[in-house]
Short mmCIF file of C-alpha atoms and ligand atoms in Angstrom, two decimals:
data_model
loop_
_atom_site.label_atom_id
_atom_site.label_comp_id
_atom_site.label_asym_id
_atom_site.label_seq_id
_atom_site.Cartn_x
_atom_site.Cartn_y
_atom_site.Cartn_z
CA MET Z 1 36.68 49.47 -39.76
CA THR Z 2 35.65 53.08 -40.16
CA ASP Z 3 31.88 52.71 -39.63
CA ILE Z 4 31.42 53.98 -36.12
CA LYS Z 5 28.60 51.66 -35.15
CA SER Z 6 30.62 48.62 -36.25
CA MET Z 7 33.56 49.51 -34.00
CA THR Z 8 34.35 47.55 -30.86
CA SER Z 9 34.67 49.53 -27.57
CA ALA Z 10 38.49 49.21 -27.77
CA GLU Z 11 38.49 50.56 -31.33
CA LEU Z 12 36.24 53.50 -30.23
CA ARG Z 13 38.66 54.29 -27.44
CA ASP Z 14 41.53 54.53 -29.97
CA LEU Z 15 39.47 56.73 -32.11
CA MET Z 16 38.60 59.06 -29.25
CA VAL Z 17 42.31 59.34 -28.32
CA SER Z 18 43.29 60.05 -31.93
CA LEU Z 19 40.67 62.81 -32.02
CA GLY Z 20 42.17 64.31 -28.85
CA GLU Z 21 39.24 63.27 -26.64
CA LYS Z 22 39.10 61.61 -23.26
CA PRO Z 23 38.86 57.82 -23.50
CA PHE Z 24 35.67 57.68 -21.38
CA ARG Z 25 33.87 59.27 -24.26
CA ALA Z 26 34.10 55.87 -26.02
CA LYS Z 27 31.97 54.25 -23.37
CA GLN Z 28 29.36 56.95 -23.62
CA LEU Z 29 29.31 56.72 -27.39
CA TYR Z 30 29.09 52.86 -27.22
CA GLU Z 31 26.20 52.93 -24.82
CA TRP Z 32 24.29 55.48 -26.79
CA MET Z 33 24.55 53.39 -29.97
CA HIS Z 34 24.29 49.85 -28.55
CA GLN Z 35 22.17 50.26 -25.34
CA HIS Z 36 19.97 53.30 -25.92
CA LEU Z 37 19.79 52.49 -29.63
CA ALA Z 38 20.36 56.11 -30.67
CA VAL Z 39 20.16 56.85 -34.39
CA SER Z 40 21.97 60.23 -34.43
CA TYR Z 41 24.55 62.23 -32.51
CA GLU Z 42 21.97 64.84 -31.69
CA GLU Z 43 20.27 62.50 -29.20
CA MET Z 44 23.55 61.92 -27.28
CA SER Z 45 22.93 64.62 -24.74
CA ASN Z 46 26.08 64.11 -22.59
CA LEU Z 47 28.56 64.49 -25.54
CA PRO Z 48 30.11 67.90 -26.10
CA LYS Z 49 29.24 69.72 -29.26
CA SER Z 50 32.89 69.79 -30.31
CA LEU Z 51 33.07 65.99 -30.38
CA LYS Z 52 29.84 65.71 -32.36
CA GLU Z 53 31.33 68.07 -34.92
CA LYS Z 54 34.48 65.98 -35.19
CA LEU Z 55 32.24 62.91 -35.78
CA SER Z 56 29.91 64.57 -38.25
CA ASP Z 57 31.58 62.84 -41.21
CA ARG Z 58 30.90 59.43 -39.69
CA PRO Z 59 27.13 59.01 -39.71
CA VAL Z 60 25.50 56.59 -37.32
CA THR Z 61 24.01 53.62 -39.23
CA ALA Z 62 20.22 53.83 -38.96
CA LEU Z 63 17.90 51.76 -41.03
CA GLU Z 64 14.75 53.29 -42.26
CA ILE Z 65 11.53 51.36 -41.88
CA MET Z 66 9.80 51.27 -45.30
CA ASP Z 67 6.97 48.76 -44.58
CA ILE Z 68 5.72 46.61 -41.77
CA GLN Z 69 3.41 43.63 -42.45
CA ILE Z 70 1.68 42.18 -39.36
CA SER Z 71 0.30 38.73 -39.29
CA LYS Z 72 -3.28 38.52 -38.07
CA ILE Z 73 -2.79 34.94 -37.09
CA ASP Z 74 0.16 35.12 -34.73
CA GLY Z 75 1.45 38.67 -34.62
CA THR Z 76 4.58 37.95 -36.59
CA ARG Z 77 5.91 41.19 -38.03
CA LYS Z 78 7.85 41.46 -41.26
CA TYR Z 79 9.96 44.64 -41.71
CA LEU Z 80 11.29 46.08 -44.89
CA PHE Z 81 14.32 48.31 -44.28
CA ARG Z 82 16.09 50.81 -46.47
CA LEU Z 83 19.85 51.07 -46.18
CA SER Z 84 21.66 54.38 -46.59
CA ASP Z 85 22.62 53.55 -50.22
CA GLY Z 86 19.01 52.69 -51.13
CA ASN Z 87 19.33 48.87 -50.97
CA MET Z 88 16.44 47.08 -49.30
CA ILE Z 89 16.57 44.30 -46.80
CA GLU Z 90 13.95 42.42 -44.70
CA SER Z 91 13.81 41.06 -41.16
CA VAL Z 92 11.10 39.23 -39.22
CA LEU Z 93 9.96 39.42 -35.62
CA MET Z 94 8.42 36.25 -34.27
CA LYS Z 95 6.76 36.29 -30.80
CA TYR Z 96 7.12 33.13 -28.86
CA ARG Z 97 6.14 32.22 -25.32
CA HIS Z 98 9.91 32.19 -24.42
CA GLY Z 99 10.45 35.61 -25.85
CA ASN Z 100 10.81 37.72 -28.98
CA SER Z 101 12.99 36.33 -31.80
CA VAL Z 102 14.29 38.37 -34.68
CA CYS Z 103 15.39 36.81 -38.01
CA ILE Z 104 17.90 39.07 -39.73
CA SER Z 105 19.48 39.27 -43.18
CA SER Z 106 23.30 39.11 -43.54
CA GLN Z 107 23.47 40.28 -47.15
CA ALA Z 108 21.37 42.30 -49.55
CA GLY Z 109 20.41 39.54 -51.93
CA CYS Z 110 22.42 36.36 -52.10
CA ARG Z 111 24.69 34.52 -54.57
CA MET Z 112 24.23 30.98 -53.41
CA GLY Z 113 21.46 30.12 -55.87
CA CYS Z 114 19.40 27.68 -53.94
CA ARG Z 115 16.65 26.63 -56.26
CA PHE Z 116 13.73 27.12 -53.90
CA CYS Z 117 14.74 30.41 -52.37
CA ALA Z 118 13.46 33.88 -53.35
CA SER Z 119 16.42 35.74 -51.88
CA THR Z 120 18.86 34.62 -54.47
CA ILE Z 121 16.76 35.34 -57.64
CA GLY Z 122 18.32 38.85 -58.17
CA GLY Z 123 21.87 37.74 -57.10
CA LEU Z 124 23.90 39.45 -54.49
CA ALA Z 125 23.69 43.25 -54.17
CA ARG Z 126 26.28 43.54 -51.35
CA ASN Z 127 27.39 42.39 -47.95
CA LEU Z 128 25.85 44.03 -44.88
CA LEU Z 129 28.06 45.89 -42.40
CA PRO Z 130 28.02 44.61 -38.78
CA SER Z 131 26.05 47.78 -37.89
CA GLU Z 132 23.45 46.99 -40.53
CA MET Z 133 22.98 43.55 -39.12
CA LEU Z 134 22.66 44.99 -35.62
CA ASP Z 135 20.32 47.72 -36.53
CA GLN Z 136 17.72 45.32 -37.83
CA ILE Z 137 17.43 44.15 -34.23
CA TYR Z 138 17.67 47.62 -32.66
CA ARG Z 139 15.01 49.14 -34.90
CA ILE Z 140 12.66 46.29 -34.21
CA GLN Z 141 13.23 46.54 -30.48
CA ALA Z 142 12.69 50.29 -30.63
CA ASP Z 143 9.65 49.97 -32.77
CA THR Z 144 7.85 47.44 -30.54
CA GLY Z 145 9.22 48.63 -27.19
CA GLU Z 146 9.78 44.98 -26.27
CA ARG Z 147 13.10 43.37 -25.67
CA VAL Z 148 14.52 40.98 -28.30
CA SER Z 149 15.82 37.89 -26.63
CA ASN Z 150 16.77 35.62 -29.53
CA VAL Z 151 18.40 36.29 -32.84
CA VAL Z 152 18.56 34.03 -35.82
CA VAL Z 153 20.69 34.83 -38.85
CA MET Z 154 18.35 33.07 -41.29
CA GLY Z 155 17.04 35.86 -43.46
CA SER Z 156 18.41 36.70 -46.87
CA GLY Z 157 22.03 36.10 -47.54
CA GLU Z 158 24.69 33.54 -46.67
CA PRO Z 159 26.31 34.67 -43.36
CA LEU Z 160 29.46 32.68 -43.95
CA ASP Z 161 29.85 34.43 -47.30
CA ASN Z 162 30.13 37.70 -45.22
CA TYR Z 163 32.39 36.08 -42.64
CA ASP Z 164 34.41 38.93 -41.06
CA ASN Z 165 31.34 41.19 -40.75
CA LEU Z 166 29.38 38.32 -39.19
CA LEU Z 167 32.01 37.65 -36.55
CA ARG Z 168 32.16 41.31 -35.62
CA PHE Z 169 28.40 41.45 -35.47
CA ILE Z 170 28.36 38.50 -33.15
CA HIS Z 171 30.85 40.19 -30.80
CA LEU Z 172 28.93 43.49 -30.70
CA LEU Z 173 25.66 41.66 -30.16
CA THR Z 174 26.79 39.50 -27.34
CA GLU Z 175 29.32 41.67 -25.53
CA GLU Z 176 28.52 43.46 -22.29
CA GLY Z 177 27.88 47.15 -22.52
CA GLY Z 178 25.65 46.72 -25.61
CA ILE Z 179 22.29 44.95 -26.23
CA HIS Z 180 24.02 41.96 -24.66
CA ILE Z 181 22.20 38.99 -26.13
CA SER Z 182 23.53 35.68 -24.90
CA GLN Z 183 25.45 33.55 -27.49
CA ARG Z 184 23.23 30.69 -26.52
CA ASN Z 185 20.28 32.72 -27.85
CA LEU Z 186 21.88 33.16 -31.29
CA THR Z 187 21.60 30.86 -34.27
CA VAL Z 188 23.50 31.33 -37.49
CA SER Z 189 22.30 29.27 -40.49
CA THR Z 190 24.65 28.31 -43.40
CA CYS Z 191 24.12 26.54 -46.67
CA GLY Z 192 27.48 24.72 -45.86
CA ILE Z 193 30.59 26.66 -46.87
CA VAL Z 194 32.87 24.02 -45.42
CA PRO Z 195 36.23 25.92 -45.00
CA ARG Z 196 34.35 28.75 -43.11
CA MET Z 197 32.68 26.26 -40.81
CA TYR Z 198 36.18 24.96 -39.77
CA GLU Z 199 37.28 28.60 -39.13
CA LEU Z 200 34.16 29.31 -37.16
CA ALA Z 201 34.66 26.22 -34.97
CA GLU Z 202 37.98 27.68 -33.83
CA GLU Z 203 36.08 30.75 -32.39
CA LYS Z 204 34.53 28.38 -29.95
CA LEU Z 205 31.34 30.36 -29.75
CA GLN Z 206 28.36 29.18 -27.70
CA MET Z 207 25.82 29.91 -30.42
CA THR Z 208 23.93 27.34 -32.47
CA LEU Z 209 25.12 26.47 -35.98
CA ALA Z 210 22.31 25.53 -38.32
CA VAL Z 211 23.17 23.79 -41.58
CA SER Z 212 20.81 23.67 -44.50
CA LEU Z 213 20.86 20.16 -45.74
CA HIS Z 214 17.58 19.61 -47.58
CA ALA Z 215 18.61 16.28 -49.08
CA PRO Z 216 19.82 12.78 -48.01
CA ASN Z 217 22.55 12.52 -50.70
CA ASP Z 218 24.76 14.53 -52.97
CA GLU Z 219 22.74 13.74 -56.09
CA LYS Z 220 19.49 15.20 -54.68
CA ARG Z 221 21.28 17.99 -52.84
CA ARG Z 222 22.90 19.17 -56.06
CA ARG Z 223 19.50 19.55 -57.67
CA LEU Z 224 18.39 21.95 -54.92
CA MET Z 225 21.62 23.73 -53.82
CA PRO Z 226 24.51 24.70 -56.17
CA ILE Z 227 26.89 24.78 -53.16
CA ALA Z 228 26.58 20.95 -53.06
CA ASN Z 229 28.68 20.87 -56.26
CA LYS Z 230 31.53 22.47 -54.35
CA TYR Z 231 31.39 20.41 -51.15
CA SER Z 232 30.19 16.86 -50.87
CA MET Z 233 27.83 15.85 -48.06
CA GLU Z 234 30.61 13.76 -46.58
CA GLU Z 235 32.83 16.78 -46.34
CA LEU Z 236 29.99 18.85 -44.93
CA LEU Z 237 29.11 16.37 -42.24
CA GLU Z 238 32.76 15.96 -41.32
CA ALA Z 239 32.87 19.77 -40.79
CA CYS Z 240 29.78 19.40 -38.58
CA ARG Z 241 31.39 16.73 -36.47
CA TYR Z 242 34.48 18.93 -36.11
CA TYR Z 243 32.24 21.90 -35.12
CA PHE Z 244 30.66 19.86 -32.47
CA GLU Z 245 33.92 18.54 -31.06
CA LYS Z 246 35.36 22.01 -30.84
CA THR Z 247 32.39 23.90 -29.39
CA GLY Z 248 30.28 21.14 -27.68
CA ARG Z 249 27.26 22.61 -29.49
CA ARG Z 250 24.77 20.31 -31.11
CA ILE Z 251 24.27 21.05 -34.84
CA THR Z 252 20.79 21.84 -36.08
CA PHE Z 253 20.01 20.65 -39.69
CA GLU Z 254 17.43 22.47 -41.76
CA TYR Z 255 15.46 20.26 -44.05
CA SER Z 256 12.81 21.85 -46.32
CA LEU Z 257 10.43 19.27 -47.61
CA VAL Z 258 9.64 19.39 -51.27
CA SER Z 259 6.85 17.08 -52.51
CA GLY Z 260 8.17 14.21 -54.58
CA VAL Z 261 11.71 15.48 -54.37
CA ASN Z 262 13.12 14.80 -50.89
CA ASP Z 263 10.20 13.64 -48.73
CA SER Z 264 9.88 9.93 -49.25
CA ARG Z 265 10.35 7.16 -46.69
CA GLU Z 266 13.65 6.20 -48.51
CA ASP Z 267 14.82 9.80 -48.20
CA ALA Z 268 14.15 9.79 -44.47
CA LEU Z 269 15.91 6.47 -43.91
CA GLU Z 270 18.92 7.45 -46.01
CA LEU Z 271 19.19 10.76 -44.17
CA ALA Z 272 18.99 9.03 -40.82
CA GLY Z 273 21.76 6.68 -41.92
CA ARG Z 274 24.03 9.60 -42.91
CA LEU Z 275 23.37 11.41 -39.57
CA ARG Z 276 23.82 8.51 -37.30
CA GLY Z 277 26.33 9.08 -34.62
CA LEU Z 278 26.30 12.85 -35.03
CA ASN Z 279 24.94 14.94 -32.14
CA CYS Z 280 22.21 16.82 -34.04
CA HIS Z 281 18.67 17.83 -34.42
CA VAL Z 282 16.65 18.06 -37.62
CA ASN Z 283 14.21 20.93 -38.31
CA LEU Z 284 11.56 19.91 -40.79
CA ILE Z 285 9.96 22.74 -42.77
CA PRO Z 286 7.49 22.22 -45.63
CA VAL Z 287 8.99 24.30 -48.47
CA ASN Z 288 7.43 27.74 -48.77
CA PRO Z 289 6.15 28.10 -52.33
CA VAL Z 290 7.88 30.91 -54.23
CA ARG Z 291 6.08 32.32 -57.25
CA GLU Z 292 9.06 32.04 -59.62
CA ARG Z 293 9.70 28.43 -58.68
CA SER Z 294 7.67 25.36 -59.32
CA PHE Z 295 8.39 23.43 -56.18
CA VAL Z 296 5.39 22.06 -54.24
CA ARG Z 297 5.39 21.72 -50.49
CA SER Z 298 4.99 18.35 -48.90
CA GLY Z 299 1.58 17.57 -47.32
CA ARG Z 300 0.98 17.22 -43.65
CA ASP Z 301 1.10 13.42 -43.63
CA ALA Z 302 4.33 13.33 -45.67
CA VAL Z 303 5.91 15.70 -43.13
CA GLU Z 304 4.66 13.75 -40.10
CA ASN Z 305 5.77 10.47 -41.62
CA PHE Z 306 9.23 11.85 -42.43
CA LYS Z 307 9.66 12.80 -38.82
CA ILE Z 308 8.43 9.46 -37.60
CA ASN Z 309 10.84 7.58 -39.91
CA LEU Z 310 13.70 9.67 -38.72
CA GLU Z 311 12.81 8.99 -35.08
CA LYS Z 312 12.58 5.30 -35.71
CA CYS Z 313 16.22 5.55 -36.59
CA GLY Z 314 17.08 7.50 -33.53
CA ILE Z 315 17.30 10.97 -35.14
CA ASN Z 316 15.30 13.71 -33.46
CA GLY Z 317 13.21 15.95 -35.58
CA THR Z 318 10.89 18.96 -35.03
CA ILE Z 319 8.31 20.16 -37.47
CA ARG Z 320 8.67 23.88 -37.54
CA ARG Z 321 5.49 25.72 -36.72
CA GLU Z 322 4.75 28.07 -39.49
CA MET Z 323 4.75 31.71 -38.50
CA GLY Z 324 3.17 34.58 -40.37
CA SER Z 325 1.73 32.43 -43.13
CA ASP Z 326 -0.62 35.19 -44.12
CA ILE Z 327 2.19 37.69 -44.85
CA ASP Z 328 4.92 37.22 -47.52
CA GLY Z 329 6.34 34.23 -45.83
CA ALA Z 330 9.51 32.92 -47.53
CA CYS Z 331 12.86 34.68 -47.27
CA GLY Z 332 13.31 37.50 -49.65
CA GLN Z 333 9.71 37.67 -50.94
CA LEU Z 334 8.88 41.09 -49.47
CA ARG Z 335 12.04 42.72 -50.69
CA LYS Z 336 11.62 41.16 -54.09
CA ARG Z 337 8.06 42.36 -54.41
CA TYR Z 338 9.11 45.86 -53.48
CA MET Z 339 11.93 45.92 -56.02
CA GLU Z 340 9.56 44.71 -58.69
CA LYS Z 341 7.13 47.48 -57.85
CA THR Z 342 9.76 50.23 -57.96
CA GLU Z 343 11.16 48.78 -61.23
CA SER Z 344 7.74 48.89 -62.90
CA GLU Z 345 7.18 52.51 -61.71
CA LYS Z 346 10.38 53.67 -63.42
N1 LIG T 401 22.03 31.14 -46.43
C1 LIG T 401 21.72 30.55 -45.18
C2 LIG T 401 20.62 31.27 -44.35
C3 LIG T 401 19.50 31.85 -45.05
S1 LIG T 401 18.08 30.87 -45.50
C4 LIG T 401 21.30 29.13 -45.35
O1 LIG T 401 21.25 28.71 -46.51
O2 LIG T 401 21.11 28.41 -44.37
C5 LIG T 401 17.39 30.14 -44.06
C6 LIG T 401 16.74 28.82 -44.32
O3 LIG T 401 15.57 28.95 -45.08
C7 LIG T 401 17.71 27.87 -45.11
O4 LIG T 401 17.67 26.64 -44.53
C8 LIG T 401 17.08 27.94 -46.45
O5 LIG T 401 17.49 26.80 -47.22
C9 LIG T 401 15.61 28.02 -46.16
N2 LIG T 401 14.73 28.42 -47.23
C10 LIG T 401 14.97 29.34 -48.21
N3 LIG T 401 13.88 29.52 -48.96
C11 LIG T 401 12.98 28.69 -48.55
C12 LIG T 401 11.65 28.26 -48.95
N4 LIG T 401 11.06 28.87 -50.02
N5 LIG T 401 11.03 27.34 -48.23
C13 LIG T 401 11.61 26.73 -47.15
N6 LIG T 401 12.82 27.03 -46.70
C14 LIG T 401 13.47 27.94 -47.33
#
């Protein structure tokens, strides 16, 4: 890894030594980037000029804020960031009583093709570097002046499709000496890339793994999520069981309710049957309508009933409170609108 803000402290130490510098410079650099959230070497007042010169061909990753939308209802803030190569990504800050939570993107675009999702419409542009995942959090913390306490990797992109960078990001995020967010305050959401889930289990991280299920059986799941053609629900649930055994962490399932597609009583009962015996929790989210898609969100009653039916079978569910419903809500919508605008201006 040559990107300086994606380097671990040990790698930075090696770099300092190879540049003929004292190893303690690594700690100073690390703290400037990951604690003081510096965006350039100029700010790093205790580093010698000669070192800054040696590092001048290694720019410090710094995302540029292009737009912020603020919800008048609940203060949710949606950020549009520009990466150094001109790609755009988005992140969301949600304010809860228990602290500030940031939802970050793991890729620019996405190649998973989920039918109801706006992030995947233009395909995958590229993977994000660990530093580009981190800087979404850093820039938001610097912009608001308030500490970010929770991070969810639930924005655009499939984190397990950018696996090595994700792991490095997790280490930099949760290690001492940096922003130092507890693994327990981190959630990573996947559409279910089964082999990667097994690999991740071996890391024995204390974070929460969220799995996007959205259907009670393979047939319905395949209609919503192309990944279901690759891995069956049985294989996916087996990987979830394994993940729990290895880490002791309860799995969260994401279930977006689409009217007339996956929200009936039968769907709830079938889902409960499939999940029986698994230590899990189901998050129910009425699907967010996306302009390009014809899916209709389930009504309040359908959502309530779905939860009640699950609970009758002993499966816990939570209806997710909607945040920022007055700003471009669903993943990828702000980025997409921006890209359309610049396209039409060309
Ligand atoms: N690729 C990962 C994480 C990104 S999406 C994953 O699939 O889990 C985060 C969650 O939002 C996923 O559960 C995804 O299926 C869901 N989602 C995407 N678009 C949505 C929409 N329009 N309405 C409701 N949920 C949506």
